[in-house]
CSV table of C-alpha atoms and ligand atoms in Angstrom, one decimal:
chain,number,residue,atom,x,y,z
A,1,MET,CA,38.5,75.5,125.1
A,2,TYR,CA,37.5,71.9,124.7
A,3,ASP,CA,35.6,71.0,121.5
A,4,GLU,CA,33.0,68.3,122.5
A,5,ASN,CA,32.7,67.3,118.9
A,6,ASN,CA,36.3,66.3,118.3
A,7,ILE,CA,36.9,62.8,116.8
A,8,PHE,CA,38.1,61.3,120.1
A,9,ALA,CA,35.2,62.7,122.0
A,10,LYS,CA,32.9,61.1,119.5
A,11,ILE,CA,34.8,57.8,119.9
A,12,LEU,CA,34.4,58.1,123.7
A,13,LYS,CA,30.6,58.7,123.2
A,14,LYS,CA,30.6,55.7,120.9
A,15,GLU,CA,29.2,57.8,118.1
A,16,ILE,CA,32.0,56.5,115.9
A,17,PRO,CA,33.8,53.2,116.2
A,18,CYS,CA,37.4,52.4,117.1
A,19,ASN,CA,39.6,49.3,117.1
A,20,LYS,CA,39.8,49.0,120.8
A,21,ILE,CA,42.9,47.5,122.5
A,22,TYR,CA,42.1,48.2,126.2
A,23,GLU,CA,39.5,50.2,128.2
A,24,ASP,CA,39.0,50.9,131.9
A,25,GLU,CA,37.2,53.5,134.0
A,26,HIS,CA,39.6,56.3,133.2
A,27,SER,CA,41.1,55.5,129.8
A,28,LEU,CA,40.6,54.1,126.3
A,29,PHE,CA,43.3,52.7,124.0
A,30,PHE,CA,42.8,51.9,120.3
A,31,ASN,CA,44.7,51.5,117.0
A,32,ASP,CA,45.6,54.6,115.0
A,33,ILE,CA,43.6,54.7,111.8
A,34,ASN,CA,46.7,55.7,109.9
A,35,PRO,CA,49.5,53.8,111.5
A,36,GLN,CA,53.1,55.2,111.4
A,37,ALA,CA,54.6,51.9,112.6
A,38,LYS,CA,53.7,48.2,112.8
A,39,ILE,CA,52.2,48.9,116.2
A,40,HIS,CA,50.6,52.3,116.6
A,41,VAL,CA,48.2,52.6,119.5
A,42,LEU,CA,46.6,55.8,120.8
A,43,GLY,CA,45.7,56.2,124.5
A,44,ILE,CA,43.2,58.8,125.7
A,45,PRO,CA,41.9,59.7,129.1
A,46,LYS,CA,38.1,59.9,129.5
A,47,THR,CA,38.2,63.4,130.9
A,48,GLN,CA,37.8,66.5,128.7
A,49,CYS,CA,41.3,67.8,128.1
A,50,VAL,CA,42.8,69.4,125.1
A,51,ASP,CA,46.4,68.5,125.5
A,52,TYR,CA,49.1,67.3,127.9
A,53,SER,CA,49.3,70.6,129.8
A,54,ASP,CA,45.5,70.7,130.1
A,55,PHE,CA,45.3,67.1,131.4
A,56,ILE,CA,48.0,67.7,134.0
A,57,SER,CA,46.7,71.0,135.2
A,58,LEU,CA,43.0,70.1,135.3
A,59,SER,CA,43.0,66.5,136.5
A,60,ASP,CA,43.0,64.9,139.9
A,61,PRO,CA,46.5,63.5,140.5
A,62,LYS,CA,44.9,60.0,141.0
A,63,ILE,CA,43.5,60.2,137.4
A,64,ILE,CA,46.9,61.2,136.0
A,65,VAL,CA,48.6,58.3,137.8
A,66,ALA,CA,45.8,55.9,136.7
A,67,PHE,CA,46.2,57.0,133.1
A,68,PHE,CA,49.9,56.5,132.9
A,69,GLN,CA,49.6,53.1,134.7
A,70,SER,CA,47.2,52.1,132.0
A,71,VAL,CA,49.7,53.2,129.4
A,72,ASN,CA,52.2,50.8,131.1
A,73,LEU,CA,49.6,48.0,131.2
A,74,VAL,CA,49.0,48.3,127.5
A,75,ILE,CA,52.8,48.3,126.9
A,76,GLU,CA,52.9,45.0,128.8
A,77,ARG,CA,49.9,43.5,127.0
A,78,LEU,CA,51.5,44.4,123.6
A,79,ASN,CA,54.6,42.7,124.8
A,80,ILE,CA,56.9,45.5,123.4
A,81,ALA,CA,58.8,46.5,126.5
A,82,SER,CA,61.9,44.3,125.8
A,83,LYS,CA,62.4,45.4,122.2
A,84,GLY,CA,61.4,49.0,122.9
A,85,TYR,CA,58.8,51.6,121.9
A,86,ARG,CA,58.3,55.3,121.6
A,87,ILE,CA,55.7,57.4,123.4
A,88,ILE,CA,54.8,60.7,121.8
A,89,THR,CA,52.2,63.4,122.6
A,90,ASN,CA,51.7,66.3,120.2
A,91,SER,CA,50.4,69.6,121.5
A,92,GLY,CA,49.2,72.6,119.6
A,93,LYS,CA,50.2,74.0,116.2
A,94,ASP,CA,53.9,73.7,116.6
A,95,GLY,CA,53.6,70.2,118.0
A,96,GLY,CA,51.5,69.1,115.0
A,97,GLN,CA,48.4,68.2,117.0
A,98,GLU,CA,45.5,67.3,114.8
A,99,VAL,CA,42.9,66.0,117.3
A,100,PRO,CA,42.3,68.4,120.3
A,101,HIS,CA,41.7,65.7,122.9
A,102,PHE,CA,44.9,64.8,124.9
A,103,HIS,CA,46.3,61.5,123.6
A,104,ILE,CA,49.6,59.6,123.6
A,105,HIS,CA,50.9,57.6,120.6
A,106,ILE,CA,52.6,54.3,121.4
A,107,LEU,CA,54.8,53.3,118.4
A,108,ALA,CA,56.5,49.9,118.3
A,109,GLY,CA,57.0,46.7,116.4
A,110,GLU,CA,59.9,47.9,114.3
A,111,LYS,CA,62.7,50.4,114.6
A,112,ILE,CA,61.1,53.8,114.9
A,113,GLY,CA,63.0,56.4,112.8
A,114,SER,CA,64.3,59.7,113.6
A,115,LEU,CA,61.8,62.5,114.3
A,116,ARG,CA,63.2,64.7,111.6
B,1,AMP,P1,47.9,64.1,116.5
B,1,AMP,O1,48.5,64.6,115.3
B,1,AMP,O2,48.9,63.8,117.6
B,1,AMP,O3,46.7,64.9,117.0
B,1,AMP,O4,47.4,62.6,116.1
B,1,AMP,C1,46.0,62.3,115.8
B,1,AMP,C2,46.1,60.9,115.4
B,1,AMP,O5,44.7,60.4,115.4
B,1,AMP,C3,46.6,60.7,114.0
B,1,AMP,O6,47.7,59.7,114.1
B,1,AMP,C4,45.4,60.1,113.2
B,1,AMP,O7,45.8,59.1,112.3
B,1,AMP,C5,44.6,59.5,114.3
B,1,AMP,N1,43.2,59.4,114.0
B,1,AMP,C6,42.4,60.3,113.5
B,1,AMP,N2,41.1,59.9,113.4
B,1,AMP,C7,41.1,58.6,114.0
B,1,AMP,C8,40.1,57.6,114.2
B,1,AMP,N3,38.8,57.8,113.8
B,1,AMP,N4,40.5,56.4,114.7
B,1,AMP,C9,41.8,56.2,115.1
B,1,AMP,N5,42.8,57.1,114.9
B,1,AMP,C10,42.4,58.3,114.4
């Protein structure tokens, strides 16, 4: 069940601010408030979806494609493709998800360490 008062829903409703990197009809990208790398950007779709599985199963395929195309656009704008980056999405308790609105982390700007 989607919580309409989660932090990212509030950012989408402009109830709380964010440091915006890119926005279009379907998605919003902003800097993580607690960066884990020199570049740490979060990307969220504007649809109400809890996690990756929710996003994929509930969304029109056109929205899914549009979202991942915006991820790539942001990667190009950040100029990180040649040196590399890591994309992560956390889901649920075992995945360590804190905010229950589907989001991807884009980490770059330095060597990203091992996950464990
Ligand atoms: P996750 O553990 O995958 O749910 O990640 C949630 C991320 O959201 C964490 O990296 C937080 O630092 C980040 N975060 C939480 N609140 C904000 C906020 N208001 N603005 C930007 N990033 C946030």
